[in-house]
Coordinates of C-alpha atoms in Angstrom, one line a residue:
M257 CA 135.5 78.7 104.1
K258 CA 138.3 79.2 106.7
F259 CA 142.0 79.6 107.2
V260 CA 143.9 76.9 109.2
S261 CA 147.5 76.5 110.1
L262 CA 149.5 74.5 107.6
T263 CA 150.2 71.0 109.1
H264 CA 150.9 67.5 107.8
P265 CA 147.3 66.4 108.5
V266 CA 146.0 69.4 106.5
L267 CA 148.3 68.5 103.6
L268 CA 147.2 64.9 103.6
D269 CA 143.6 66.0 103.6
L270 CA 144.2 68.3 100.7
Q271 CA 146.0 65.5 98.8
L272 CA 143.1 63.1 99.4
R273 CA 140.8 65.8 98.0
G274 CA 142.8 65.9 94.8
Y275 CA 144.9 69.0 95.3
N276 CA 148.6 68.9 94.4
I277 CA 149.9 72.5 94.7
L278 CA 149.7 75.3 97.2
T279 CA 150.1 78.8 95.8
S280 CA 150.5 82.1 97.5
K281 CA 150.5 85.8 96.7
N282 CA 153.2 86.1 99.3
T283 CA 156.8 85.9 98.2
V284 CA 159.3 83.1 98.9
D285 CA 161.0 85.1 101.7
D286 CA 157.7 85.7 103.7
E287 CA 157.7 83.9 107.0
N288 CA 153.9 83.5 107.3
P289 CA 152.5 83.0 103.9
T290 CA 148.8 82.5 103.1
W291 CA 148.3 79.4 100.9
Y292 CA 145.6 78.5 98.4
P293 CA 145.3 74.9 97.2
I294 CA 144.8 74.2 93.5
T295 CA 144.9 71.1 91.2
V296 CA 147.0 71.1 88.1
P297 CA 147.1 68.4 85.4
D298 CA 150.9 68.0 85.6
V299 CA 152.9 69.3 88.5
W300 CA 156.3 69.4 86.9
E301 CA 155.0 71.0 83.7
Y302 CA 153.3 73.7 85.8
L303 CA 156.5 74.4 87.7
L304 CA 158.5 74.5 84.5
Q305 CA 156.1 77.0 83.0
L306 CA 156.6 79.2 86.1
D307 CA 160.3 78.9 85.9
C308 CA 160.3 79.8 82.2
K309 CA 158.5 83.0 83.0
G310 CA 161.4 84.0 85.3
S311 CA 161.8 86.9 87.6
I312 CA 164.5 89.6 87.8
V313 CA 164.5 89.4 91.6
P314 CA 164.1 85.8 92.8
L315 CA 162.9 86.7 96.3
Q316 CA 159.9 88.6 94.6
E317 CA 158.7 85.4 93.1
P318 CA 155.4 84.0 94.6
A319 CA 155.7 81.1 97.0
I320 CA 154.8 77.7 95.6
L321 CA 154.6 74.4 97.5
V322 CA 154.2 70.9 96.0
I323 CA 151.9 69.1 98.4
A324 CA 153.5 65.6 97.9
D325 CA 157.0 67.1 98.4
A326 CA 156.0 69.0 101.5
I327 CA 154.5 65.8 103.1
K328 CA 157.7 63.9 102.4
D329 CA 160.4 66.4 102.9
I330 CA 159.3 69.2 105.3
A331 CA 159.1 68.5 109.0
E332 CA 156.0 69.5 110.9
E333 CA 157.7 72.3 112.8
E334 CA 159.1 73.8 109.6
L335 CA 155.7 74.2 107.9
Q336 CA 154.7 77.9 107.8
G337 CA 151.6 79.9 107.2
E338 CA 147.9 79.3 106.9
V339 CA 146.0 77.5 104.1
F340 CA 142.5 78.5 102.8
L341 CA 140.1 75.6 103.0
E342 CA 136.8 75.6 101.1
T343 CA 133.6 73.8 102.4
D344 CA 132.2 70.9 100.5
H345 CA 132.3 72.0 96.9
L346 CA 129.9 69.4 95.6
Q347 CA 127.3 70.1 98.2
G348 CA 127.6 73.8 97.4
L349 CA 127.2 73.0 93.7
Q350 CA 124.0 71.1 94.4
Y351 CA 122.5 73.9 96.4
K352 CA 123.4 76.5 93.8
T353 CA 122.1 74.4 90.9
H354 CA 118.7 74.2 92.7
L355 CA 118.7 77.9 93.5
Y356 CA 119.7 79.0 90.0
D357 CA 117.3 76.6 88.3
K358 CA 114.4 78.3 90.1
R359 CA 115.4 81.5 88.3
Y360 CA 116.4 80.0 84.9
Q361 CA 114.6 76.6 84.7
F362 CA 117.6 75.2 82.7
I363 CA 117.0 71.7 83.8
S364 CA 113.5 71.5 82.4
N365 CA 114.1 73.9 79.4
P366 CA 117.8 73.4 78.3
E367 CA 116.8 74.4 74.8
N368 CA 116.4 78.0 75.9
Y369 CA 120.1 78.4 76.5
D370 CA 123.3 78.3 74.3
F371 CA 127.0 78.1 75.1
A372 CA 127.3 81.9 75.7
F373 CA 124.5 82.1 78.2
D374 CA 124.0 78.8 79.9
P375 CA 123.7 79.2 83.7
Q376 CA 124.3 75.5 84.4
R377 CA 127.6 75.6 82.4
V378 CA 128.7 78.7 84.3
L379 CA 128.0 76.9 87.6
L380 CA 129.9 73.8 86.6
R381 CA 132.9 75.8 85.4
N382 CA 133.0 77.7 88.7
Y383 CA 132.8 74.4 90.6
A384 CA 135.6 73.0 88.5
L385 CA 137.9 75.9 89.1
H386 CA 137.3 75.9 92.9
S387 CA 137.3 72.2 93.5
G388 CA 140.0 71.2 91.1
D389 CA 137.6 68.5 89.8
H390 CA 137.3 69.2 86.0
A391 CA 135.5 66.0 85.1
L392 CA 131.9 67.2 85.6
Y393 CA 132.4 70.3 83.5
I394 CA 134.3 68.6 80.7
A395 CA 131.6 65.8 80.6
Y396 CA 128.9 68.5 80.4
I397 CA 130.7 70.3 77.5
G398 CA 131.2 67.0 75.7
V399 CA 127.5 66.2 75.8
N400 CA 126.1 69.7 75.2
Y401 CA 128.7 71.7 73.3
P402 CA 131.2 69.2 71.7
T403 CA 132.6 71.7 69.3
H404 CA 133.9 73.8 72.3
I405 CA 135.5 70.9 74.2
I406 CA 139.1 71.4 73.2
D407 CA 139.0 75.2 73.8
E408 CA 137.3 74.7 77.1
I409 CA 139.9 72.1 78.3
R410 CA 142.7 74.5 77.4
D411 CA 141.0 77.5 79.0
L412 CA 140.2 75.6 82.2
E413 CA 143.8 74.4 82.6
D414 CA 145.2 77.9 81.8
L415 CA 142.9 79.6 84.4
T416 CA 143.6 76.9 87.0
R417 CA 147.2 77.9 86.8
S418 CA 146.6 81.7 86.8
L419 CA 143.6 82.2 89.1
I420 CA 144.4 84.4 92.1
C421 CA 142.7 85.0 95.4
L422 CA 143.3 88.4 97.0
D423 CA 142.2 90.1 100.2
Q424 CA 140.5 93.5 100.1
E425 CA 143.6 95.6 100.2
Q426 CA 145.5 93.4 97.8
A427 CA 142.5 93.5 95.4
R428 CA 142.4 97.3 95.6
E429 CA 146.1 97.5 94.8
W430 CA 145.8 95.0 91.9
F431 CA 142.9 96.8 90.3
N432 CA 144.6 100.2 90.6
K433 CA 147.8 98.8 89.2
H434 CA 146.0 97.5 86.1
D435 CA 143.6 100.5 85.8
V436 CA 140.6 98.3 86.3
T437 CA 137.3 100.2 87.0
M438 CA 134.8 97.5 86.4
V439 CA 134.6 93.7 86.6
Q440 CA 132.2 91.0 85.5
S441 CA 131.4 87.9 87.6
D442 CA 130.7 84.4 86.4
I443 CA 128.1 83.4 89.0
S444 CA 126.4 86.0 91.2
I445 CA 128.8 88.7 92.1
Y446 CA 127.5 88.6 95.6
D447 CA 128.6 85.0 96.0
K448 CA 132.0 84.6 97.7
D449 CA 133.0 82.0 95.1
A450 CA 132.3 84.4 92.1
I451 CA 135.3 84.5 89.7
L452 CA 135.8 88.1 88.4
T453 CA 137.1 89.0 85.0
I454 CA 138.3 92.4 83.8
F455 CA 135.4 94.0 81.8
L456 CA 136.6 96.1 78.9
L457 CA 133.8 97.6 76.8
E458 CA 134.9 98.6 73.3
T459 CA 133.0 101.4 71.6
D460 CA 131.5 99.1 69.0
Q461 CA 130.9 96.2 71.4
Q462 CA 127.2 95.2 72.0
I463 CA 126.0 93.7 75.2
T464 CA 123.5 91.0 74.2
I465 CA 122.7 89.6 77.6
P466 CA 121.2 91.5 80.5
L467 CA 124.3 91.9 82.5
E468 CA 123.1 94.7 84.8
E469 CA 119.6 93.3 85.6
K470 CA 119.2 92.9 89.4
D471 CA 117.5 89.5 89.1
E472 CA 120.4 88.0 87.1
L473 CA 122.5 85.4 88.9
V474 CA 125.3 85.2 86.3
Y475 CA 127.5 87.7 84.4
N476 CA 126.9 90.7 86.8
L477 CA 128.8 93.9 86.3
M478 CA 130.0 96.0 89.1
D479 CA 132.4 99.0 89.5
I480 CA 135.4 98.5 91.8
E481 CA 134.4 100.8 94.6
E482 CA 131.1 99.0 95.1
L483 CA 132.7 95.6 94.7
L484 CA 135.3 96.2 97.4
Q485 CA 132.5 96.8 100.0
L486 CA 131.1 93.2 99.5
R487 CA 133.6 90.9 101.4
D488 CA 137.2 90.2 102.3
L489 CA 138.4 87.8 99.6
Y490 CA 138.1 88.0 95.8
W491 CA 138.8 85.4 93.2
I492 CA 140.2 87.1 90.1
D493 CA 141.0 85.9 86.6
P494 CA 144.1 88.1 86.0
R495 CA 144.3 87.4 82.2
M496 CA 143.7 90.6 80.2
A497 CA 141.4 90.4 77.2

């Protein structure tokens, strides 16, 4: 992964890879925003939903850039900021599938797993969210968990719109603002691509999977102070349970 200056060639490359929106945690008045590419099913519906949410102070709204419009309407010298580029997602998925299968043997023994704890499903969902390519995950759900397919399509589209990527200081501020003390990962929490969700343990909630076992590669729990020592960027599902 790397940050590169936003240029027309970079925009064209992102468009060829299937991305159609650049999002940023910076506001619209920032002169040097940091961009993150995403893919949404319908660009104008996505923008309309953002507009409907509204903002009391317009300049505090996060910056959004439609890739097709930027290529057509913005001159090279007017493009501002840096964009976060991932490495080959599919190659990464293949490597992780091989690594995780050594631990879980889900390829040879799929009957040992269900929807709630299926490492291959977790890997494919993570891949879908990072790459913008939802087809592999939806196909897997359709074959293996057909009763979940409608809910999963909706959830994937919703999280694609709301997923945020924060640097270390931004993450610390966000966790403090929302009184978050512990998070749960999807894939290994030590993986830079791990997507973190807010972990809220109710008094009557029972943990039925070994979340804290050191040899587990999915659904790890970690407190915030330990988490913030791991790396510089964090992918967070900001939706509160």
